[in-house]
PDB file of N, CA and C in Angstrom:
ATOM      1  N   MET A   1       0.963   2.423   1.576  1.00 81.00           N
ATOM      2  CA  MET A   1       0.415   3.650   1.003  1.00 81.00           C
ATOM      3  C   MET A   1      -0.086   3.341  -0.414  1.00 81.00           C
ATOM      4  N   GLN A   2      -1.229   3.847  -0.728  1.00 92.00           N
ATOM      5  CA  GLN A   2      -1.813   3.659  -2.056  1.00 92.00           C
ATOM      6  C   GLN A   2      -1.137   4.597  -3.058  1.00 92.00           C
ATOM      7  N   ILE A   3      -0.783   4.046  -4.216  1.00 96.00           N
ATOM      8  CA  ILE A   3      -0.153   4.835  -5.269  1.00 96.00           C
ATOM      9  C   ILE A   3      -1.247   5.418  -6.158  1.00 96.00           C
ATOM     10  N   ASP A   4      -1.158   6.710  -6.421  1.00 97.00           N
ATOM     11  CA  ASP A   4      -2.124   7.427  -7.246  1.00 97.00           C
ATOM     12  C   ASP A   4      -2.227   6.779  -8.629  1.00 97.00           C
ATOM     13  N   ARG A   5      -3.440   6.509  -9.070  1.00 97.00           N
ATOM     14  CA  ARG A   5      -3.652   5.856 -10.372  1.00 97.00           C
ATOM     15  C   ARG A   5      -3.135   6.701 -11.529  1.00 97.00           C
ATOM     16  N   ASP A   6      -3.262   8.014 -11.434  1.00 98.00           N
ATOM     17  CA  ASP A   6      -2.754   8.885 -12.492  1.00 98.00           C
ATOM     18  C   ASP A   6      -1.233   8.836 -12.573  1.00 98.00           C
ATOM     19  N   LEU A   7      -0.587   8.646 -11.429  1.00 98.00           N
ATOM     20  CA  LEU A   7       0.870   8.487 -11.416  1.00 98.00           C
ATOM     21  C   LEU A   7       1.258   7.190 -12.130  1.00 98.00           C
ATOM     22  N   ILE A   8       0.550   6.119 -11.843  1.00 98.00           N
ATOM     23  CA  ILE A   8       0.814   4.838 -12.501  1.00 98.00           C
ATOM     24  C   ILE A   8       0.630   4.977 -14.014  1.00 98.00           C
ATOM     25  N   LYS A   9      -0.453   5.616 -14.433  1.00 98.00           N
ATOM     26  CA  LYS A   9      -0.709   5.815 -15.865  1.00 98.00           C
ATOM     27  C   LYS A   9       0.420   6.604 -16.520  1.00 98.00           C
ATOM     28  N   LEU A  10       0.886   7.653 -15.849  1.00 98.00           N
ATOM     29  CA  LEU A  10       1.977   8.464 -16.383  1.00 98.00           C
ATOM     30  C   LEU A  10       3.238   7.628 -16.570  1.00 98.00           C
ATOM     31  N   ILE A  11       3.606   6.866 -15.573  1.00 98.00           N
ATOM     32  CA  ILE A  11       4.816   6.043 -15.658  1.00 98.00           C
ATOM     33  C   ILE A  11       4.667   4.985 -16.746  1.00 98.00           C
ATOM     34  N   GLU A  12       3.486   4.413 -16.868  1.00 98.00           N
ATOM     35  CA  GLU A  12       3.260   3.385 -17.881  1.00 98.00           C
ATOM     36  C   GLU A  12       3.347   3.937 -19.306  1.00 98.00           C
ATOM     37  N   GLU A  13       3.156   5.240 -19.475  1.00 98.00           N
ATOM     38  CA  GLU A  13       3.353   5.854 -20.796  1.00 98.00           C
ATOM     39  C   GLU A  13       4.797   5.684 -21.272  1.00 98.00           C
ATOM     40  N   TYR A  14       5.720   5.610 -20.333  1.00 98.00           N
ATOM     41  CA  TYR A  14       7.146   5.533 -20.650  1.00 98.00           C
ATOM     42  C   TYR A  14       7.723   4.132 -20.473  1.00 98.00           C
ATOM     43  N   ALA A  15       7.101   3.319 -19.611  1.00 97.00           N
ATOM     44  CA  ALA A  15       7.680   2.024 -19.266  1.00 97.00           C
ATOM     45  C   ALA A  15       6.837   0.832 -19.690  1.00 97.00           C
ATOM     46  N   GLY A  16       5.638   1.064 -20.142  1.00 97.00           N
ATOM     47  CA  GLY A  16       4.730  -0.048 -20.399  1.00 97.00           C
ATOM     48  C   GLY A  16       4.096  -0.491 -19.086  1.00 97.00           C
ATOM     49  N   SER A  17       3.413  -1.603 -19.126  1.00 97.00           N
ATOM     50  CA  SER A  17       2.676  -2.096 -17.963  1.00 97.00           C
ATOM     51  C   SER A  17       3.604  -2.377 -16.775  1.00 97.00           C
ATOM     52  N   LEU A  18       3.117  -2.032 -15.606  1.00 97.00           N
ATOM     53  CA  LEU A  18       3.849  -2.303 -14.371  1.00 97.00           C
ATOM     54  C   LEU A  18       3.307  -3.538 -13.666  1.00 97.00           C
ATOM     55  N   ALA A  19       2.433  -4.264 -14.333  1.00 95.00           N
ATOM     56  CA  ALA A  19       1.759  -5.413 -13.721  1.00 95.00           C
ATOM     57  C   ALA A  19       2.724  -6.495 -13.230  1.00 95.00           C
ATOM     58  N   GLU A  20       3.885  -6.630 -13.839  1.00 95.00           N
ATOM     59  CA  GLU A  20       4.834  -7.676 -13.446  1.00 95.00           C
ATOM     60  C   GLU A  20       5.501  -7.409 -12.099  1.00 95.00           C
ATOM     61  N   PHE A  21       5.386  -6.194 -11.584  1.00 96.00           N
ATOM     62  CA  PHE A  21       6.052  -5.833 -10.326  1.00 96.00           C
ATOM     63  C   PHE A  21       5.097  -6.025  -9.153  1.00 96.00           C
ATOM     64  N   SER A  22       5.488  -6.872  -8.218  1.00 94.00           N
ATOM     65  CA  SER A  22       4.643  -7.121  -7.044  1.00 94.00           C
ATOM     66  C   SER A  22       4.811  -6.026  -5.986  1.00 94.00           C
ATOM     67  N   ASP A  23       5.983  -5.444  -5.917  1.00 95.00           N
ATOM     68  CA  ASP A  23       6.292  -4.408  -4.929  1.00 95.00           C
ATOM     69  C   ASP A  23       6.470  -3.079  -5.660  1.00 95.00           C
ATOM     70  N   ILE A  24       5.401  -2.572  -6.229  1.00 96.00           N
ATOM     71  CA  ILE A  24       5.455  -1.417  -7.128  1.00 96.00           C
ATOM     72  C   ILE A  24       6.046  -0.173  -6.461  1.00 96.00           C
ATOM     73  N   GLU A  25       5.857  -0.034  -5.163  1.00 97.00           N
ATOM     74  CA  GLU A  25       6.350   1.151  -4.463  1.00 97.00           C
ATOM     75  C   GLU A  25       7.859   1.309  -4.567  1.00 97.00           C
ATOM     76  N   ASN A  26       8.570   0.186  -4.619  1.00 97.00           N
ATOM     77  CA  ASN A  26      10.034   0.223  -4.631  1.00 97.00           C
ATOM     78  C   ASN A  26      10.647   0.118  -6.019  1.00 97.00           C
ATOM     79  N   VAL A  27       9.830   0.216  -7.036  1.00 98.00           N
ATOM     80  CA  VAL A  27      10.327   0.174  -8.407  1.00 98.00           C
ATOM     81  C   VAL A  27      11.020   1.496  -8.724  1.00 98.00           C
ATOM     82  N   SER A  28      12.251   1.409  -9.210  1.00 98.00           N
ATOM     83  CA  SER A  28      13.052   2.587  -9.541  1.00 98.00           C
ATOM     84  C   SER A  28      12.893   2.916 -11.029  1.00 98.00           C
ATOM     85  N   LEU A  29      12.692   4.198 -11.326  1.00 98.00           N
ATOM     86  CA  LEU A  29      12.501   4.598 -12.715  1.00 98.00           C
ATOM     87  C   LEU A  29      13.691   4.215 -13.589  1.00 98.00           C
ATOM     88  N   TYR A  30      14.889   4.464 -13.122  1.00 97.00           N
ATOM     89  CA  TYR A  30      16.069   4.145 -13.922  1.00 97.00           C
ATOM     90  C   TYR A  30      16.505   2.693 -13.753  1.00 97.00           C
ATOM     91  N   HIS A  31      16.685   2.254 -12.526  1.00 97.00           N
ATOM     92  CA  HIS A  31      17.259   0.944 -12.257  1.00 97.00           C
ATOM     93  C   HIS A  31      16.364  -0.222 -12.677  1.00 97.00           C
ATOM     94  N   ASN A  32      15.059  -0.078 -12.513  1.00 97.00           N
ATOM     95  CA  ASN A  32      14.149  -1.175 -12.858  1.00 97.00           C
ATOM     96  C   ASN A  32      13.434  -0.980 -14.189  1.00 97.00           C
ATOM     97  N   LEU A  33      13.143   0.267 -14.536  1.00 98.00           N
ATOM     98  CA  LEU A  33      12.345   0.535 -15.736  1.00 98.00           C
ATOM     99  C   LEU A  33      13.168   1.075 -16.902  1.00 98.00           C
ATOM    100  N   SER A  34      14.441   1.340 -16.652  1.00 95.00           N
ATOM    101  CA  SER A  34      15.353   1.864 -17.691  1.00 95.00           C
ATOM    102  C   SER A  34      14.860   3.163 -18.322  1.00 95.00           C
ATOM    103  N   ILE A  35      14.257   4.004 -17.505  1.00 97.00           N
ATOM    104  CA  ILE A  35      13.852   5.332 -17.964  1.00 97.00           C
ATOM    105  C   ILE A  35      14.985   6.288 -17.612  1.00 97.00           C
ATOM    106  N   TYR A  36      15.502   7.014 -18.598  1.00 94.00           N
ATOM    107  CA  TYR A  36      16.609   7.950 -18.369  1.00 94.00           C
ATOM    108  C   TYR A  36      16.623   8.981 -19.489  1.00 94.00           C
ATOM    109  N   GLY A  37      17.538   9.919 -19.400  1.00 94.00           N
ATOM    110  CA  GLY A  37      17.723  10.919 -20.444  1.00 94.00           C
ATOM    111  C   GLY A  37      16.477  11.748 -20.709  1.00 94.00           C
ATOM    112  N   ASP A  38      16.198  11.973 -21.995  1.00 95.00           N
ATOM    113  CA  ASP A  38      15.063  12.811 -22.390  1.00 95.00           C
ATOM    114  C   ASP A  38      13.734  12.258 -21.900  1.00 95.00           C
ATOM    115  N   ASP A  39      13.588  10.929 -21.888  1.00 97.00           N
ATOM    116  CA  ASP A  39      12.334  10.336 -21.409  1.00 97.00           C
ATOM    117  C   ASP A  39      12.111  10.637 -19.934  1.00 97.00           C
ATOM    118  N   ALA A  40      13.147  10.499 -19.128  1.00 97.00           N
ATOM    119  CA  ALA A  40      13.025  10.799 -17.698  1.00 97.00           C
ATOM    120  C   ALA A  40      12.723  12.279 -17.489  1.00 97.00           C
ATOM    121  N   ASP A  41      13.393  13.128 -18.243  1.00 97.00           N
ATOM    122  CA  ASP A  41      13.165  14.567 -18.135  1.00 97.00           C
ATOM    123  C   ASP A  41      11.714  14.911 -18.497  1.00 97.00           C
ATOM    124  N   GLU A  42      11.222  14.332 -19.573  1.00 98.00           N
ATOM    125  CA  GLU A  42       9.848  14.586 -20.010  1.00 98.00           C
ATOM    126  C   GLU A  42       8.837  14.042 -19.006  1.00 98.00           C
ATOM    127  N   LEU A  43       9.062  12.824 -18.507  1.00 98.00           N
ATOM    128  CA  LEU A  43       8.172  12.238 -17.514  1.00 98.00           C
ATOM    129  C   LEU A  43       8.093  13.125 -16.273  1.00 98.00           C
ATOM    130  N   LEU A  44       9.240  13.564 -15.775  1.00 98.00           N
ATOM    131  CA  LEU A  44       9.259  14.381 -14.563  1.00 98.00           C
ATOM    132  C   LEU A  44       8.648  15.761 -14.790  1.00 98.00           C
ATOM    133  N   SER A  45       8.785  16.291 -15.974  1.00 98.00           N
ATOM    134  CA  SER A  45       8.151  17.565 -16.304  1.00 98.00           C
ATOM    135  C   SER A  45       6.631  17.417 -16.283  1.00 98.00           C
ATOM    136  N   LYS A  46       6.128  16.354 -16.888  1.00 98.00           N
ATOM    137  CA  LYS A  46       4.682  16.089 -16.870  1.00 98.00           C
ATOM    138  C   LYS A  46       4.199  15.836 -15.441  1.00 98.00           C
ATOM    139  N   TYR A  47       4.974  15.070 -14.698  1.00 98.00           N
ATOM    140  CA  TYR A  47       4.659  14.774 -13.293  1.00 98.00           C
ATOM    141  C   TYR A  47       4.540  16.062 -12.485  1.00 98.00           C
ATOM    142  N   SER A  48       5.508  16.948 -12.633  1.00 98.00           N
ATOM    143  CA  SER A  48       5.512  18.211 -11.909  1.00 98.00           C
ATOM    144  C   SER A  48       4.281  19.043 -12.234  1.00 98.00           C
ATOM    145  N   SER A  49       3.931  19.104 -13.510  1.00 98.00           N
ATOM    146  CA  SER A  49       2.766  19.885 -13.935  1.00 98.00           C
ATOM    147  C   SER A  49       1.458  19.241 -13.495  1.00 98.00           C
ATOM    148  N   LEU A  50       1.334  17.944 -13.717  1.00 98.00           N
ATOM    149  CA  LEU A  50       0.098  17.225 -13.415  1.00 98.00           C
ATOM    150  C   LEU A  50      -0.244  17.256 -11.932  1.00 98.00           C
ATOM    151  N   PHE A  51       0.772  17.095 -11.090  1.00 98.00           N
ATOM    152  CA  PHE A  51       0.540  16.994  -9.652  1.00 98.00           C
ATOM    153  C   PHE A  51       0.954  18.252  -8.882  1.00 98.00           C
ATOM    154  N   ASN A  52       1.382  19.283  -9.607  1.00 98.00           N
ATOM    155  CA  ASN A  52       1.813  20.540  -8.991  1.00 98.00           C
ATOM    156  C   ASN A  52       2.907  20.304  -7.941  1.00 98.00           C
ATOM    157  N   VAL A  53       3.948  19.590  -8.363  1.00 98.00           N
ATOM    158  CA  VAL A  53       5.069  19.242  -7.489  1.00 98.00           C
ATOM    159  C   VAL A  53       6.285  20.073  -7.879  1.00 98.00           C
ATOM    160  N   SER A  54       6.890  20.734  -6.899  1.00 98.00           N
ATOM    161  CA  SER A  54       8.096  21.515  -7.140  1.00 98.00           C
ATOM    162  C   SER A  54       9.295  20.585  -7.311  1.00 98.00           C
ATOM    163  N   MET A  55      10.066  20.836  -8.349  1.00 96.00           N
ATOM    164  CA  MET A  55      11.281  20.064  -8.613  1.00 96.00           C
ATOM    165  C   MET A  55      12.518  20.942  -8.423  1.00 96.00           C
ATOM    166  N   ASP A  56      12.367  22.085  -7.773  1.00 96.00           N
ATOM    167  CA  ASP A  56      13.448  23.058  -7.626  1.00 96.00           C
ATOM    168  C   ASP A  56      14.690  22.497  -6.937  1.00 96.00           C
ATOM    169  N   GLU A  57      14.508  21.575  -5.996  1.00 95.00           N
ATOM    170  CA  GLU A  57      15.642  21.035  -5.245  1.00 95.00           C
ATOM    171  C   GLU A  57      16.070  19.652  -5.741  1.00 95.00           C
ATOM    172  N   PHE A  58      15.477  19.196  -6.839  1.00 97.00           N
ATOM    173  CA  PHE A  58      15.778  17.883  -7.394  1.00 97.00           C
ATOM    174  C   PHE A  58      16.973  17.979  -8.334  1.00 97.00           C
ATOM    175  N   HIS A  59      17.947  17.104  -8.174  1.00 97.00           N
ATOM    176  CA  HIS A  59      19.153  17.091  -8.999  1.00 97.00           C
ATOM    177  C   HIS A  59      19.098  15.902  -9.958  1.00 97.00           C
ATOM    178  N   PHE A  60      18.618  16.162 -11.149  1.00 97.00           N
ATOM    179  CA  PHE A  60      18.371  15.141 -12.161  1.00 97.00           C
ATOM    180  C   PHE A  60      19.571  14.222 -12.372  1.00 97.00           C
ATOM    181  N   ASN A  61      20.750  14.790 -12.492  1.00 95.00           N
ATOM    182  CA  ASN A  61      21.949  14.005 -12.805  1.00 95.00           C
ATOM    183  C   ASN A  61      22.398  13.080 -11.674  1.00 95.00           C
ATOM    184  N   ASP A  62      21.826  13.237 -10.488  1.00 96.00           N
ATOM    185  CA  ASP A  62      22.104  12.301  -9.401  1.00 96.00           C
ATOM    186  C   ASP A  62      21.330  10.997  -9.580  1.00 96.00           C
ATOM    187  N   TYR A  63      20.237  11.049 -10.360  1.00 97.00           N
ATOM    188  CA  TYR A  63      19.332   9.917 -10.500  1.00 97.00           C
ATOM    189  C   TYR A  63      19.324   9.272 -11.879  1.00 97.00           C
ATOM    190  N   PHE A  64      19.680  10.052 -12.898  1.00 95.00           N
ATOM    191  CA  PHE A  64      19.569   9.568 -14.273  1.00 95.00           C
ATOM    192  C   PHE A  64      20.768   9.979 -15.113  1.00 95.00           C
ATOM    193  N   PRO A  65      21.218   9.085 -15.986  1.00 90.00           N
ATOM    194  CA  PRO A  65      22.206   9.509 -16.988  1.00 90.00           C
ATOM    195  C   PRO A  65      21.489  10.289 -18.088  1.00 90.00           C
ATOM    196  N   GLU A  66      22.225  11.122 -18.754  1.00 84.00           N
ATOM    197  CA  GLU A  66      21.694  11.841 -19.913  1.00 84.00           C
ATOM    198  C   GLU A  66      21.683  10.881 -21.104  1.00 84.00           C
ATOM    199  N   GLU A  67      21.035  11.293 -22.178  1.00 74.00           N
ATOM    200  CA  GLU A  67      21.075  10.497 -23.411  1.00 74.00           C
ATOM    201  C   GLU A  67      22.540  10.330 -23.818  1.00 74.00           C
ATOM    202  N   GLY A  68      22.940   9.150 -24.192  1.00 64.00           N
ATOM    203  CA  GLY A  68      24.300   8.889 -24.633  1.00 64.00           C
ATOM    204  C   GLY A  68      25.273   8.604 -23.507  1.00 64.00           C
ATOM    205  N   ASP A  69      24.931   8.952 -22.270  1.00 50.00           N
ATOM    206  CA  ASP A  69      25.835   8.718 -21.143  1.00 50.00           C
ATOM    207  C   ASP A  69      26.072   7.235 -20.898  1.00 50.00           C
ATOM    208  N   GLN A  70      25.105   6.396 -21.218  1.00 52.00           N
ATOM    209  CA  GLN A  70      25.287   4.972 -20.982  1.00 52.00           C
ATOM    210  C   GLN A  70      26.396   4.414 -21.876  1.00 52.00           C
ATOM    211  N   ILE A  71      26.438   4.863 -23.112  1.00 54.00           N
ATOM    212  CA  ILE A  71      27.490   4.412 -24.031  1.00 54.00           C
ATOM    213  C   ILE A  71      28.841   4.918 -23.544  1.00 54.00           C
ATOM    214  N   PHE A  72      28.887   6.206 -23.177  1.00 53.00           N
ATOM    215  CA  PHE A  72      30.136   6.784 -22.671  1.00 53.00           C
ATOM    216  C   PHE A  72      30.587   6.052 -21.408  1.00 53.00           C
ATOM    217  N   SER A  73      29.647   5.758 -20.501  1.00 53.00           N
ATOM    218  CA  SER A  73      29.986   5.062 -19.264  1.00 53.00           C
ATOM    219  C   SER A  73      30.518   3.662 -19.543  1.00 53.00           C
ATOM    220  N   PHE A  74      29.927   2.989 -20.523  1.00 54.00           N
ATOM    221  CA  PHE A  74      30.401   1.659 -20.887  1.00 54.00           C
ATOM    222  C   PHE A  74      31.839   1.727 -21.400  1.00 54.00           C
ATOM    223  N   LEU A  75      32.094   2.663 -22.310  1.00 55.00           N
ATOM    224  CA  LEU A  75      33.444   2.804 -22.859  1.00 55.00           C
ATOM    225  C   LEU A  75      34.445   3.202 -21.781  1.00 55.00           C
ATOM    226  N   LYS A  76      34.026   4.116 -20.915  1.00 52.00           N
ATOM    227  CA  LYS A  76      34.895   4.537 -19.817  1.00 52.00           C
ATOM    228  C   LYS A  76      35.170   3.358 -18.883  1.00 52.00           C
ATOM    229  N   GLY A  77      34.152   2.517 -18.671  1.00 55.00           N
ATOM    230  CA  GLY A  77      34.299   1.355 -17.807  1.00 55.00           C
ATOM    231  C   GLY A  77      35.290   0.338 -18.331  1.00 55.00           C
ATOM    232  N   LEU A  78      35.524   0.351 -19.626  1.00 58.00           N
ATOM    233  CA  LEU A  78      36.515  -0.555 -20.202  1.00 58.00           C
ATOM    234  C   LEU A  78      37.925  -0.188 -19.764  1.00 58.00           C
ATOM    235  N   PHE A  79      38.124   1.078 -19.419  1.00 60.00           N
ATOM    236  CA  PHE A  79      39.460   1.571 -19.077  1.00 60.00           C
ATOM    237  C   PHE A  79      39.629   1.909 -17.597  1.00 60.00           C
ATOM    238  N   THR A  80      38.550   2.009 -16.878  1.00 58.00           N
ATOM    239  CA  THR A  80      38.621   2.305 -15.449  1.00 58.00           C
ATOM    240  C   THR A  80      37.716   1.340 -14.691  1.00 58.00           C
ATOM    241  N   ARG A  81      37.890   1.285 -13.416  1.00 59.00           N
ATOM    242  CA  ARG A  81      37.063   0.409 -12.588  1.00 59.00           C
ATOM    243  C   ARG A  81      35.834   1.119 -12.045  1.00 59.00           C
ATOM    244  N   ARG A  82      35.857   2.415 -12.041  1.00 60.00           N
ATOM    245  CA  ARG A  82      34.757   3.178 -11.446  1.00 60.00           C
ATOM    246  C   ARG A  82      33.632   3.385 -12.449  1.00 60.00           C
ATOM    247  N   LYS A  83      32.451   3.175 -11.977  1.00 66.00           N
ATOM    248  CA  LYS A  83      31.254   3.401 -12.771  1.00 66.00           C
ATOM    249  C   LYS A  83      30.347   4.297 -11.935  1.00 66.00           C
ATOM    250  N   LYS A  84      29.753   5.305 -12.547  1.00 81.00           N
ATOM    251  CA  LYS A  84      28.900   6.205 -11.787  1.00 81.00           C
ATOM    252  C   LYS A  84      27.678   5.456 -11.274  1.00 81.00           C
ATOM    253  N   GLU A  85      27.433   5.612 -10.003  1.00 91.00           N
ATOM    254  CA  GLU A  85      26.253   5.024  -9.381  1.00 91.00           C
ATOM    255  C   GLU A  85      25.178   6.099  -9.294  1.00 91.00           C
ATOM    256  N   TYR A  86      23.986   5.768  -9.722  1.00 95.00           N
ATOM    257  CA  TYR A  86      22.873   6.715  -9.669  1.00 95.00           C
ATOM    258  C   TYR A  86      21.951   6.357  -8.514  1.00 95.00           C
ATOM    259  N   LYS A  87      21.471   7.391  -7.834  1.00 97.00           N
ATOM    260  CA  LYS A  87      20.499   7.197  -6.765  1.00 97.00           C
ATOM    261  C   LYS A  87      19.220   6.632  -7.368  1.00 97.00           C
ATOM    262  N   GLN A  88      18.441   5.980  -6.527  1.00 98.00           N
ATOM    263  CA  GLN A  88      17.173   5.429  -6.993  1.00 98.00           C
ATOM    264  C   GLN A  88      16.042   6.417  -6.742  1.00 98.00           C
ATOM    265  N   LEU A  89      15.264   6.670  -7.770  1.00 98.00           N
ATOM    266  CA  LEU A  89      14.029   7.440  -7.643  1.00 98.00           C
ATOM    267  C   LEU A  89      12.902   6.448  -7.851  1.00 98.00           C
ATOM    268  N   THR A  90      12.204   6.131  -6.773  1.00 98.00           N
ATOM    269  CA  THR A  90      11.178   5.095  -6.818  1.00 98.00           C
ATOM    270  C   THR A  90       9.787   5.695  -7.014  1.00 98.00           C
ATOM    271  N   ILE A  91       8.867   4.826  -7.325  1.00 98.00           N
ATOM    272  CA  ILE A  91       7.472   5.250  -7.466  1.00 98.00           C
ATOM    273  C   ILE A  91       6.970   5.801  -6.134  1.00 98.00           C
ATOM    274  N   MET A  92       7.410   5.213  -5.026  1.00 98.00           N
ATOM    275  CA  MET A  92       7.022   5.738  -3.706  1.00 98.00           C
ATOM    276  C   MET A  92       7.564   7.149  -3.500  1.00 98.00           C
ATOM    277  N   ASP A  93       8.771   7.426  -3.964  1.00 98.00           N
ATOM    278  CA  ASP A  93       9.323   8.779  -3.869  1.00 98.00           C
ATOM    279  C   ASP A  93       8.423   9.774  -4.607  1.00 98.00           C
ATOM    280  N   LEU A  94       7.950   9.370  -5.780  1.00 98.00           N
ATOM    281  CA  LEU A  94       7.066  10.250  -6.554  1.00 98.00           C
ATOM    282  C   LEU A  94       5.722  10.427  -5.851  1.00 98.00           C
ATOM    283  N   GLN A  95       5.207   9.348  -5.254  1.00 98.00           N
ATOM    284  CA  GLN A  95       3.949   9.440  -4.505  1.00 98.00           C
ATOM    285  C   GLN A  95       4.108  10.388  -3.318  1.00 98.00           C
ATOM    286  N   GLU A  96       5.207  10.280  -2.615  1.00 98.00           N
ATOM    287  CA  GLU A  96       5.454  11.183  -1.486  1.00 98.00           C
ATOM    288  C   GLU A  96       5.616  12.621  -1.958  1.00 98.00           C
ATOM    289  N   GLY A  97       6.185  12.811  -3.153  1.00 98.00           N
ATOM    290  CA  GLY A  97       6.283  14.137  -3.739  1.00 98.00           C
ATOM    291  C   GLY A  97       4.915  14.755  -3.994  1.00 98.00           C
ATOM    292  N   ILE A  98       3.951  13.925  -4.384  1.00 98.00           N
ATOM    293  CA  ILE A  98       2.581  14.417  -4.601  1.00 98.00           C
ATOM    294  C   ILE A  98       2.016  14.923  -3.294  1.00 98.00           C
ATOM    295  N   ILE A  99       2.246  14.187  -2.230  1.00 97.00           N
ATOM    296  CA  ILE A  99       1.724  14.558  -0.907  1.00 97.00           C
ATOM    297  C   ILE A  99       2.431  15.808  -0.377  1.00 97.00           C
ATOM    298  N   ASN A 100       3.749  15.867  -0.508  1.00 97.00           N
ATOM    299  CA  ASN A 100       4.537  16.977   0.039  1.00 97.00           C
ATOM    300  C   ASN A 100       4.660  18.176  -0.906  1.00 97.00           C
ATOM    301  N   LYS A 101       4.214  17.995  -2.143  1.00 97.00           N
ATOM    302  CA  LYS A 101       4.258  19.052  -3.175  1.00 97.00           C
ATOM    303  C   LYS A 101       5.679  19.453  -3.562  1.00 97.00           C
ATOM    304  N   LYS A 102       6.653  18.609  -3.237  1.00 96.00           N
ATOM    305  CA  LYS A 102       8.021  18.826  -3.703  1.00 96.00           C
ATOM    306  C   LYS A 102       8.765  17.504  -3.637  1.00 96.00           C
ATOM    307  N   ILE A 103       9.835  17.439  -4.423  1.00 92.00           N
ATOM    308  CA  ILE A 103      10.672  16.244  -4.459  1.00 92.00           C
ATOM    309  C   ILE A 103      12.128  16.697  -4.419  1.00 92.00           C
ATOM    310  N   TYR A 104      12.943  15.970  -3.698  1.00 81.00           N
ATOM    311  CA  TYR A 104      14.360  16.342  -3.532  1.00 81.00           C
ATOM    312  C   TYR A 104      15.199  15.467  -4.411  1.00 81.00           C
TER     313      TYR A 104
END
């Protein structure tokens, strides 16, 4: 599936060039690009407006830590073995959201 050029431009505003990724469809915003917190929230807000995609059923905290959560998670990890695992939101997921007009 072809990825929308405007979607690529939007993501590159937050992550820089995506040229190093050969399998761009499977690139995760948080796991591969380290986009989280306010940046992820702002990116998704722009994405929703630009592509008219409903985010009503999307649970942000399942995919991204909030600002400062990484430090808290690191400190918590020093005392416990459990670390919160975040779901992956990939570029393909966003492309499919453009087609379906909603993202879960």
